[in-house]
């Protein structure tokens, strides 16, 4: 039997990787890049507290957006499972079943 830790690791990885990918995508947004640049500039100018505040805000906003994106993708997948792949249609006055939706 597989070790319980391996199953937990698989489950955690299945959730964490899409969230991390979405987080990386968030970091490519122009506004996020501008804020990241301002954090680096603040650090360069010696305003460490400003740099840390901006960086912390970026991490929080990015993670929240990434988690929301992950949840919405999962919800869309579940909705797709509810829609049947075929349907019944009326053509020339008669019903035809098994037509792809």
JSON list of C-alpha atoms in Angstrom, two decimals:
[
{"chain": "A", "resi": 1, "resn": "UNK", "atom": "CA", "xyz": [0.00, 0.00, 0.00]},
{"chain": "A", "resi": 2, "resn": "UNK", "atom": "CA", "xyz": [1.28, 3.51, -0.76]},
{"chain": "A", "resi": 3, "resn": "UNK", "atom": "CA", "xyz": [2.58, 5.49, 2.18]},
{"chain": "A", "resi": 4, "resn": "UNK", "atom": "CA", "xyz": [0.08, 8.10, 3.48]},
{"chain": "A", "resi": 5, "resn": "UNK", "atom": "CA", "xyz": [2.71, 10.84, 3.22]},
{"chain": "A", "resi": 6, "resn": "UNK", "atom": "CA", "xyz": [3.08, 10.18, -0.50]},
{"chain": "A", "resi": 7, "resn": "UNK", "atom": "CA", "xyz": [-0.66, 10.52, -1.04]},
{"chain": "A", "resi": 8, "resn": "UNK", "atom": "CA", "xyz": [-0.66, 13.78, 0.92]},
{"chain": "A", "resi": 9, "resn": "UNK", "atom": "CA", "xyz": [2.31, 15.03, -1.09]},
{"chain": "A", "resi": 10, "resn": "UNK", "atom": "CA", "xyz": [0.51, 14.17, -4.35]},
{"chain": "A", "resi": 11, "resn": "UNK", "atom": "CA", "xyz": [-2.63, 16.01, -3.23]},
{"chain": "A", "resi": 12, "resn": "UNK", "atom": "CA", "xyz": [-0.66, 19.04, -2.06]},
{"chain": "A", "resi": 13, "resn": "UNK", "atom": "CA", "xyz": [1.34, 19.15, -5.28]},
{"chain": "A", "resi": 14, "resn": "UNK", "atom": "CA", "xyz": [-1.84, 18.85, -7.37]},
{"chain": "A", "resi": 15, "resn": "UNK", "atom": "CA", "xyz": [-3.18, 21.97, -5.66]},
{"chain": "A", "resi": 16, "resn": "UNK", "atom": "CA", "xyz": [0.04, 23.96, -5.14]},
{"chain": "A", "resi": 17, "resn": "UNK", "atom": "CA", "xyz": [1.47, 23.74, -8.66]},
{"chain": "A", "resi": 18, "resn": "UNK", "atom": "CA", "xyz": [-1.51, 25.34, -10.44]},
{"chain": "A", "resi": 19, "resn": "UNK", "atom": "CA", "xyz": [-1.62, 28.07, -7.78]},
{"chain": "A", "resi": 20, "resn": "UNK", "atom": "CA", "xyz": [2.11, 28.75, -8.18]},
{"chain": "A", "resi": 21, "resn": "UNK", "atom": "CA", "xyz": [1.71, 28.89, -11.96]},
{"chain": "A", "resi": 22, "resn": "UNK", "atom": "CA", "xyz": [-1.14, 31.36, -11.59]},
{"chain": "A", "resi": 23, "resn": "UNK", "atom": "CA", "xyz": [0.97, 33.38, -9.13]},
{"chain": "A", "resi": 24, "resn": "UNK", "atom": "CA", "xyz": [3.81, 33.53, -11.67]},
{"chain": "A", "resi": 25, "resn": "UNK", "atom": "CA", "xyz": [1.31, 34.70, -14.29]},
{"chain": "A", "resi": 26, "resn": "UNK", "atom": "CA", "xyz": [0.13, 37.43, -11.93]},
{"chain": "A", "resi": 27, "resn": "UNK", "atom": "CA", "xyz": [3.72, 38.70, -11.62]},
{"chain": "A", "resi": 28, "resn": "UNK", "atom": "CA", "xyz": [3.75, 39.40, -15.36]},
{"chain": "A", "resi": 29, "resn": "UNK", "atom": "CA", "xyz": [0.92, 41.95, -15.12]},
{"chain": "A", "resi": 30, "resn": "UNK", "atom": "CA", "xyz": [2.04, 45.53, -15.92]},
{"chain": "A", "resi": 31, "resn": "UNK", "atom": "CA", "xyz": [0.75, 47.01, -12.66]},
{"chain": "A", "resi": 32, "resn": "UNK", "atom": "CA", "xyz": [2.45, 44.30, -10.62]},
{"chain": "A", "resi": 33, "resn": "UNK", "atom": "CA", "xyz": [5.69, 44.85, -12.52]},
{"chain": "A", "resi": 34, "resn": "UNK", "atom": "CA", "xyz": [5.48, 48.57, -11.84]},
{"chain": "A", "resi": 35, "resn": "UNK", "atom": "CA", "xyz": [4.97, 47.94, -8.12]},
{"chain": "A", "resi": 36, "resn": "UNK", "atom": "CA", "xyz": [7.83, 45.46, -8.09]},
{"chain": "A", "resi": 37, "resn": "UNK", "atom": "CA", "xyz": [10.04, 48.07, -9.74]},
{"chain": "A", "resi": 38, "resn": "UNK", "atom": "CA", "xyz": [8.99, 50.63, -7.13]},
{"chain": "A", "resi": 39, "resn": "UNK", "atom": "CA", "xyz": [9.87, 48.15, -4.36]},
{"chain": "A", "resi": 40, "resn": "UNK", "atom": "CA", "xyz": [13.31, 47.64, -5.88]},
{"chain": "A", "resi": 41, "resn": "UNK", "atom": "CA", "xyz": [13.76, 51.38, -6.26]},
{"chain": "A", "resi": 42, "resn": "UNK", "atom": "CA", "xyz": [12.76, 51.93, -2.63]},
{"chain": "A", "resi": 43, "resn": "UNK", "atom": "CA", "xyz": [15.25, 49.30, -1.55]},
{"chain": "A", "resi": 44, "resn": "UNK", "atom": "CA", "xyz": [17.96, 50.92, -3.68]},
{"chain": "A", "resi": 45, "resn": "UNK", "atom": "CA", "xyz": [17.21, 54.33, -2.13]},
{"chain": "A", "resi": 46, "resn": "UNK", "atom": "CA", "xyz": [17.45, 52.89, 1.37]},
{"chain": "A", "resi": 47, "resn": "UNK", "atom": "CA", "xyz": [13.74, 52.83, 2.22]},
{"chain": "A", "resi": 48, "resn": "UNK", "atom": "CA", "xyz": [13.70, 49.23, 3.37]},
{"chain": "A", "resi": 49, "resn": "UNK", "atom": "CA", "xyz": [10.39, 49.47, 5.20]},
{"chain": "A", "resi": 50, "resn": "UNK", "atom": "CA", "xyz": [8.68, 50.81, 2.07]},
{"chain": "A", "resi": 51, "resn": "UNK", "atom": "CA", "xyz": [10.27, 48.10, -0.06]},
{"chain": "A", "resi": 52, "resn": "UNK", "atom": "CA", "xyz": [9.18, 45.36, 2.35]},
{"chain": "A", "resi": 53, "resn": "UNK", "atom": "CA", "xyz": [5.65, 46.80, 2.57]},
{"chain": "A", "resi": 54, "resn": "UNK", "atom": "CA", "xyz": [5.28, 46.92, -1.21]},
{"chain": "A", "resi": 55, "resn": "UNK", "atom": "CA", "xyz": [6.75, 43.43, -1.65]},
{"chain": "A", "resi": 56, "resn": "UNK", "atom": "CA", "xyz": [4.50, 42.00, 1.05]},
{"chain": "A", "resi": 57, "resn": "UNK", "atom": "CA", "xyz": [1.45, 43.60, -0.55]},
{"chain": "A", "resi": 58, "resn": "UNK", "atom": "CA", "xyz": [2.48, 42.15, -3.92]},
{"chain": "A", "resi": 59, "resn": "UNK", "atom": "CA", "xyz": [2.79, 38.66, -2.47]},
{"chain": "A", "resi": 60, "resn": "UNK", "atom": "CA", "xyz": [-0.59, 38.89, -0.74]},
{"chain": "A", "resi": 61, "resn": "UNK", "atom": "CA", "xyz": [-2.39, 40.28, -3.80]},
{"chain": "A", "resi": 62, "resn": "UNK", "atom": "CA", "xyz": [-0.69, 37.80, -6.12]},
{"chain": "A", "resi": 63, "resn": "UNK", "atom": "CA", "xyz": [-1.52, 34.80, -3.93]},
{"chain": "A", "resi": 64, "resn": "UNK", "atom": "CA", "xyz": [-5.13, 35.85, -3.44]},
{"chain": "A", "resi": 65, "resn": "UNK", "atom": "CA", "xyz": [-5.54, 36.32, -7.20]},
{"chain": "A", "resi": 66, "resn": "UNK", "atom": "CA", "xyz": [-3.84, 32.99, -7.89]},
{"chain": "A", "resi": 67, "resn": "UNK", "atom": "CA", "xyz": [-6.08, 31.12, -5.44]},
{"chain": "A", "resi": 68, "resn": "UNK", "atom": "CA", "xyz": [-9.17, 32.78, -6.91]},
{"chain": "A", "resi": 69, "resn": "UNK", "atom": "CA", "xyz": [-8.07, 31.79, -10.41]},
{"chain": "A", "resi": 70, "resn": "UNK", "atom": "CA", "xyz": [-7.48, 28.20, -9.26]},
{"chain": "A", "resi": 71, "resn": "UNK", "atom": "CA", "xyz": [-10.91, 28.03, -7.63]},
{"chain": "A", "resi": 72, "resn": "UNK", "atom": "CA", "xyz": [-12.67, 29.47, -10.66]},
{"chain": "A", "resi": 73, "resn": "UNK", "atom": "CA", "xyz": [-10.95, 26.98, -12.98]},
{"chain": "A", "resi": 74, "resn": "UNK", "atom": "CA", "xyz": [-12.02, 24.08, -10.74]},
{"chain": "A", "resi": 75, "resn": "UNK", "atom": "CA", "xyz": [-15.60, 25.43, -10.66]},
{"chain": "A", "resi": 76, "resn": "UNK", "atom": "CA", "xyz": [-15.65, 25.66, -14.47]},
{"chain": "A", "resi": 77, "resn": "UNK", "atom": "CA", "xyz": [-14.43, 22.07, -14.73]},
{"chain": "A", "resi": 78, "resn": "UNK", "atom": "CA", "xyz": [-17.18, 20.90, -12.38]},
{"chain": "A", "resi": 79, "resn": "UNK", "atom": "CA", "xyz": [-19.79, 22.83, -14.37]},
{"chain": "A", "resi": 80, "resn": "UNK", "atom": "CA", "xyz": [-18.50, 21.20, -17.55]},
{"chain": "A", "resi": 81, "resn": "UNK", "atom": "CA", "xyz": [-19.03, 17.80, -15.94]},
{"chain": "A", "resi": 82, "resn": "UNK", "atom": "CA", "xyz": [-22.68, 18.68, -15.37]},
{"chain": "A", "resi": 83, "resn": "UNK", "atom": "CA", "xyz": [-23.33, 19.41, -19.05]},
{"chain": "A", "resi": 84, "resn": "UNK", "atom": "CA", "xyz": [-24.09, 16.26, -21.02]},
{"chain": "A", "resi": 85, "resn": "UNK", "atom": "CA", "xyz": [-21.90, 15.69, -24.08]},
{"chain": "A", "resi": 86, "resn": "UNK", "atom": "CA", "xyz": [-24.93, 14.91, -26.28]},
{"chain": "A", "resi": 87, "resn": "UNK", "atom": "CA", "xyz": [-28.47, 16.18, -26.59]},
{"chain": "A", "resi": 88, "resn": "UNK", "atom": "CA", "xyz": [-31.75, 15.46, -28.36]},
{"chain": "A", "resi": 89, "resn": "UNK", "atom": "CA", "xyz": [-32.74, 17.87, -31.14]},
{"chain": "A", "resi": 90, "resn": "UNK", "atom": "CA", "xyz": [-35.72, 18.33, -33.42]},
{"chain": "A", "resi": 91, "resn": "UNK", "atom": "CA", "xyz": [-34.86, 18.13, -37.13]},
{"chain": "A", "resi": 92, "resn": "UNK", "atom": "CA", "xyz": [-37.50, 18.15, -39.85]},
{"chain": "A", "resi": 93, "resn": "UNK", "atom": "CA", "xyz": [-40.22, 17.44, -37.27]},
{"chain": "A", "resi": 94, "resn": "UNK", "atom": "CA", "xyz": [-38.55, 14.41, -35.73]},
{"chain": "A", "resi": 95, "resn": "UNK", "atom": "CA", "xyz": [-36.40, 14.04, -32.62]},
{"chain": "A", "resi": 96, "resn": "UNK", "atom": "CA", "xyz": [-32.80, 12.94, -33.04]},
{"chain": "A", "resi": 97, "resn": "UNK", "atom": "CA", "xyz": [-30.84, 11.78, -30.00]},
{"chain": "A", "resi": 98, "resn": "UNK", "atom": "CA", "xyz": [-27.13, 11.55, -29.47]},
{"chain": "A", "resi": 99, "resn": "UNK", "atom": "CA", "xyz": [-26.22, 14.78, -31.26]},
{"chain": "A", "resi": 100, "resn": "UNK", "atom": "CA", "xyz": [-23.06, 16.37, -29.87]},
{"chain": "A", "resi": 101, "resn": "UNK", "atom": "CA", "xyz": [-23.85, 19.41, -27.79]}
]
